[in-house]
Short mmCIF file of C-alpha atoms in Angstrom, two decimals:
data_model
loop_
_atom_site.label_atom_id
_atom_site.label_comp_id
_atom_site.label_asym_id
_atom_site.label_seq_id
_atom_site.Cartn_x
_atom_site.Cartn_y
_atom_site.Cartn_z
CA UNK A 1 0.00 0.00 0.00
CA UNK A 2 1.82 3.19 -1.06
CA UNK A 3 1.58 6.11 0.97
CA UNK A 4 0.37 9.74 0.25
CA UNK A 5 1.97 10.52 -3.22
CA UNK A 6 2.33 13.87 -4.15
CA UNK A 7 3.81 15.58 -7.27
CA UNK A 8 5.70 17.19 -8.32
CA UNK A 9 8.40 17.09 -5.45
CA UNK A 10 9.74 20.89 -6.76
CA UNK A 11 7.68 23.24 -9.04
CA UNK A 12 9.08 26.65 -9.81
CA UNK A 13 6.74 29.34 -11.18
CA UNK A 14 7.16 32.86 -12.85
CA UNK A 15 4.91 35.33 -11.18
CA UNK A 16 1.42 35.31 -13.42
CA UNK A 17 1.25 31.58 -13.74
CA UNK A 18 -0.65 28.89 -12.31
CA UNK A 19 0.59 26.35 -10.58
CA UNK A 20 -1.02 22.51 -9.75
CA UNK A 21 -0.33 20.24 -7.01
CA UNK A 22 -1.43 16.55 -6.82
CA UNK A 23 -2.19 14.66 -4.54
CA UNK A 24 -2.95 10.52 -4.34
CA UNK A 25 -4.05 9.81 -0.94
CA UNK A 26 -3.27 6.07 -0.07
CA UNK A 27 -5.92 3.43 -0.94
CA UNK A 28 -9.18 3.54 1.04
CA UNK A 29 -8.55 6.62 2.38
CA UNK A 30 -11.26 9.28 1.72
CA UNK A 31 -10.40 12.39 4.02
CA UNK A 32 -8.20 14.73 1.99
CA UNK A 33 -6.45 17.37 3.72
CA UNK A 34 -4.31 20.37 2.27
CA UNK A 35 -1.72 22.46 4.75
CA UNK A 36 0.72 25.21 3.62
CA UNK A 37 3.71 25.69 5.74
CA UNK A 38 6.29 28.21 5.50
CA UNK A 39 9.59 27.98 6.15
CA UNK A 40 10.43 27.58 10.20
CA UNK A 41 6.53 28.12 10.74
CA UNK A 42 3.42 25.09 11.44
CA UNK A 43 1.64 23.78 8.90
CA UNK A 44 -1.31 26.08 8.40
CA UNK A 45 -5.13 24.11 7.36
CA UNK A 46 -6.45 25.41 4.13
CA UNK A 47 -9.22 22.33 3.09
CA UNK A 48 -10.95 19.68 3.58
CA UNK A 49 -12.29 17.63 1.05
CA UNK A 50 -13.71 14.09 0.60
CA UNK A 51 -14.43 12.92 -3.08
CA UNK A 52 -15.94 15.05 -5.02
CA UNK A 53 -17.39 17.54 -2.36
CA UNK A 54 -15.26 20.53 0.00
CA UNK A 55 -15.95 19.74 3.07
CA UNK A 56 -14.06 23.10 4.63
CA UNK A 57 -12.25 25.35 2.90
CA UNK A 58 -12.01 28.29 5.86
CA UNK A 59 -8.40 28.45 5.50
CA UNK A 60 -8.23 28.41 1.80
CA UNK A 61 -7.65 32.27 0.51
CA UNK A 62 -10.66 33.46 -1.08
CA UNK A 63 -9.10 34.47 -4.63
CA UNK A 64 -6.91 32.66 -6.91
CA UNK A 65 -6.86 29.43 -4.82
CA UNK A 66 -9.40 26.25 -5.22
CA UNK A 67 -9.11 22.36 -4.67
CA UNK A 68 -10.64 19.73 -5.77
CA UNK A 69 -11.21 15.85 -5.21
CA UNK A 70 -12.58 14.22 -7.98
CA UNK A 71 -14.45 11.19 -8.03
CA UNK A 72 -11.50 9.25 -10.41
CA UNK A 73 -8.14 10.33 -10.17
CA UNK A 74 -6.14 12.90 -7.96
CA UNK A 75 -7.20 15.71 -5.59
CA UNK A 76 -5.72 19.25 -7.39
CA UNK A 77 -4.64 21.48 -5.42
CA UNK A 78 -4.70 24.94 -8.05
CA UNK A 79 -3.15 28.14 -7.59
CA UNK A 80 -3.64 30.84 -10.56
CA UNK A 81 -2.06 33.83 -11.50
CA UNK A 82 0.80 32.71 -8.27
CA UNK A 83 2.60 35.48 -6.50
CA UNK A 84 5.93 35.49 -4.55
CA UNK A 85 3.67 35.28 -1.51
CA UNK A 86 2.70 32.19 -2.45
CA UNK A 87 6.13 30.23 -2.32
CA UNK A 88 5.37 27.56 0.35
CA UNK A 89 5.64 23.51 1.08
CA UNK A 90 2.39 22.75 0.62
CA UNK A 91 1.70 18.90 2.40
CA UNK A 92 -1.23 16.98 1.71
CA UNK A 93 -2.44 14.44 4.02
CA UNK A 94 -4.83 11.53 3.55
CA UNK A 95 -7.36 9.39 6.19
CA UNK A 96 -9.64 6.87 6.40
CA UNK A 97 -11.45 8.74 9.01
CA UNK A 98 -11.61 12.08 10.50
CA UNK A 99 -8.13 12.67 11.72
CA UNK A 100 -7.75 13.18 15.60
CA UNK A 101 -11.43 11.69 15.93
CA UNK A 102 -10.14 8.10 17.73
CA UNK A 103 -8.01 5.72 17.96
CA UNK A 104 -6.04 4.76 14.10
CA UNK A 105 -7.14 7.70 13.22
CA UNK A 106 -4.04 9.35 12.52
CA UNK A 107 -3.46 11.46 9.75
CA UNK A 108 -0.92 10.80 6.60
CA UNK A 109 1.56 12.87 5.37
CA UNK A 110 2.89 13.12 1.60
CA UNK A 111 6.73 14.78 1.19
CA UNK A 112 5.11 18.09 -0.28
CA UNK A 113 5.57 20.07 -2.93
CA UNK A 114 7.74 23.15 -3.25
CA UNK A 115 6.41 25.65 -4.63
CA UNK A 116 8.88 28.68 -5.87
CA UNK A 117 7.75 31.85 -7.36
CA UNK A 118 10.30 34.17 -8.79
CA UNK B 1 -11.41 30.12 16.27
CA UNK B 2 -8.76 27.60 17.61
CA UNK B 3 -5.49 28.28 18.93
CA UNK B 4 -2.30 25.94 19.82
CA UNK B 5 0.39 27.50 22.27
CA UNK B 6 4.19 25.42 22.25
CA UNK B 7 7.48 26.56 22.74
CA UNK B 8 9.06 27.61 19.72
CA UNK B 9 12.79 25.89 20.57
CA UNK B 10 14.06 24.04 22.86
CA UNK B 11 17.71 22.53 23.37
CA UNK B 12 18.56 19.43 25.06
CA UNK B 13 21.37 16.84 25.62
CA UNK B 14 21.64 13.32 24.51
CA UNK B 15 20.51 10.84 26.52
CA UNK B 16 18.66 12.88 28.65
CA UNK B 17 14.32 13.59 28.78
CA UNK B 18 12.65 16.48 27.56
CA UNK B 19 9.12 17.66 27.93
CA UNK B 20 6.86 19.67 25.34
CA UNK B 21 3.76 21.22 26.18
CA UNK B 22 1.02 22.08 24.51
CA UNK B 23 -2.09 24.26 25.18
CA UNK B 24 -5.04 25.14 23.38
CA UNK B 25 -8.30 26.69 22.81
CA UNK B 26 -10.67 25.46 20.82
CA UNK B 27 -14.33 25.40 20.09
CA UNK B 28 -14.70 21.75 20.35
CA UNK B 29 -12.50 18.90 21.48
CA UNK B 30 -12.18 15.42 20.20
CA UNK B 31 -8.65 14.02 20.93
CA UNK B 32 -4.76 15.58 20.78
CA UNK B 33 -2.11 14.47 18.52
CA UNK B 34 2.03 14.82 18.25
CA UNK B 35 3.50 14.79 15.05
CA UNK B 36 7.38 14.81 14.17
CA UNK B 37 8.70 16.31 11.16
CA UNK B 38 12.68 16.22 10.32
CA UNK B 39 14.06 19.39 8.21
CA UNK B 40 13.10 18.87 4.82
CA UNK B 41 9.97 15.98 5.31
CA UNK B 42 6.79 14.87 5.80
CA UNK B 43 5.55 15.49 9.07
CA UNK B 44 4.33 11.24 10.62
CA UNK B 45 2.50 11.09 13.61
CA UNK B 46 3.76 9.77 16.81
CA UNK B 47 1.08 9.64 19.43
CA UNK B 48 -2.89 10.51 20.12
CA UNK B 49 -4.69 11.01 23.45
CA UNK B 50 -8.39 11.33 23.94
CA UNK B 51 -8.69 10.90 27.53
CA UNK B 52 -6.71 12.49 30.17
CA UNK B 53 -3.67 10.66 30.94
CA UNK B 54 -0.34 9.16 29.58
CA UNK B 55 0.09 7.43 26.49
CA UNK B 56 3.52 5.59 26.39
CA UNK B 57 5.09 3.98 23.60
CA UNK B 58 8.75 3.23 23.45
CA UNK B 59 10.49 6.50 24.04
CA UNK B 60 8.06 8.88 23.36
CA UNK B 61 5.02 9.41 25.91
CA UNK B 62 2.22 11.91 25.48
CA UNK B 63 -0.30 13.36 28.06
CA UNK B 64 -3.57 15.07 28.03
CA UNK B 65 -5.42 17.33 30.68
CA UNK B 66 -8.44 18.14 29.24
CA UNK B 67 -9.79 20.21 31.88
CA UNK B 68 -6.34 21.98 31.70
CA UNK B 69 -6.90 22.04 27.97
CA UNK B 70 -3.11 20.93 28.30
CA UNK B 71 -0.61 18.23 27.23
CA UNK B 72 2.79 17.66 26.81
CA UNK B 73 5.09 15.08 25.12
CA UNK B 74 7.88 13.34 27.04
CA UNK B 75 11.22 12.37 24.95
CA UNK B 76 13.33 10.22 27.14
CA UNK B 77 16.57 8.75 26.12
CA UNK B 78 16.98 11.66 23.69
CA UNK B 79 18.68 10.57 20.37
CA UNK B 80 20.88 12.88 17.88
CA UNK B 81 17.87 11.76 15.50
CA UNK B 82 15.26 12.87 17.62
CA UNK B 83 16.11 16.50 16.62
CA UNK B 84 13.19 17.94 14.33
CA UNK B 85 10.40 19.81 14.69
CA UNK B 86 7.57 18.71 16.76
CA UNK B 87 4.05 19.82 16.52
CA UNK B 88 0.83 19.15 18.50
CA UNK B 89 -2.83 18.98 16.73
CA UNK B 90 -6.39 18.89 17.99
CA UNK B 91 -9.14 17.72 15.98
CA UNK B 92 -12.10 19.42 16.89
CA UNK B 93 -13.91 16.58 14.93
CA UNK B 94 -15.96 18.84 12.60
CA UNK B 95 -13.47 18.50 9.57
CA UNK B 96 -10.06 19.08 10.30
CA UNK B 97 -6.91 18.91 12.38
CA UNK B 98 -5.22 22.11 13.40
CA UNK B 99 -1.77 22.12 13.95
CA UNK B 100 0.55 24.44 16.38
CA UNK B 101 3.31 26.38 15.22
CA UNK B 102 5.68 23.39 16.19
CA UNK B 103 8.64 23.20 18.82
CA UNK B 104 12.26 22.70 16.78
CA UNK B 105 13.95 20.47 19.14
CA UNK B 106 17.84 20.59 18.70
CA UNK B 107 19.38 17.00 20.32
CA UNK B 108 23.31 18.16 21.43
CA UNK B 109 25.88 15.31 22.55
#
């Protein structure tokens, strides 16, 4: 059973261009989560999503982000038009249940993606 | 809103224990969870407590007040490897897990 897959590892961006993250959560996991973390800082919640719905996006900034989990295939996380601002590991992280709900319900991480804006 | 309160650093030697706390505020309360993350990774989690009390496993032990709305976790038999960053989390069990801003522990011989 692989674990959380995410690509690409490192994705540099020019300022103006959009930028996709994927993520694979492991098998028979539902419970999507996306976290931004800056360098030397925690890893900050941005959504929630189970397949095909959002579930919570109240840490997701209101313009030029969005996710998605689609019903085949990976979740997306998309940034458009990025800005230097937004140069960041982004982690995803995959369960079978609500994380922190009970016991096994732990939460999986993937190794991020870098983003870099210049 | 929810909020997570750790030390930002902390230095210890090898070999010997070291405790991190963690206290929160949040609008609901479901169970608390330590997560390690080495320079560079993905963070994996270490330990979860729902009820108050210590969890033990191997080296690492957690505990949880919750009328406190506290915990800490316990490192003994520090390792050069144990140095990383260490966060806590609370699920509030609507949707998500919230994390702290993470404790950097530095492991000297």
């Amino acid at each position: 059973n692989a674990g959380v897959m995410q690509n690409p590892r490192h994705l540099v961006r020019r300022r103006g261009q959009e930028a996709r993250l994927r993520c694979s959560p492991m098998k028979g996991h539902s419970h999507v989560y996306w976290y931004r973390q800056l360098p030397e800082e925690g890893l900050k919640f941005m959504v929630y999503l189970q397949k095909e719905n959002i579930i919570d996006e109240s840490g997701m900034p209101k313009e030029r982000f969005s996710a998605e989990f689609p019903k085949e295939g990976p979740s997306i996380l998309r940034i458009q038009q990025v800005v230097r601002g937004d140069s960041a590991a982004y982690f995803c992280a995959s369960s079978p249940l609500v994380p922190g709900t009970g016991s096994n319900t732990e939460a999986f991480f993937g190794q991020g993606t870098r983003l870099t804006v210049v | 809103g929810q909020s997570l309160e750790q030390p930002s650093e902390v230095t210890a030697v090898e070999g010997a224990i070291v405790q991190i706390n963690c206290t929160y505020q949040t609008s609901g309360f479901y169970g608390l969870s330590w997560y390690q993350q080495h320079d560079g990774g993905a963070p994996t989690f270490l330990s979860y407590n729902a009820l108050d009390g210590l969890e033990e496993t191997g080296r690492f032990s957690s505990f949880l007040s919750r009328s406190d709305s506290y915990g800490y976790l316990l490192l003994q038999e520090l390792q050069m490897k144990d140095s990383a960053s260490y966060f806590c989390a609370v699920s509030t069990g609507a949707n998500n897990l919230f994390f702290g801003t993470g404790t950097r522990l530095t492991v000297i011989p």
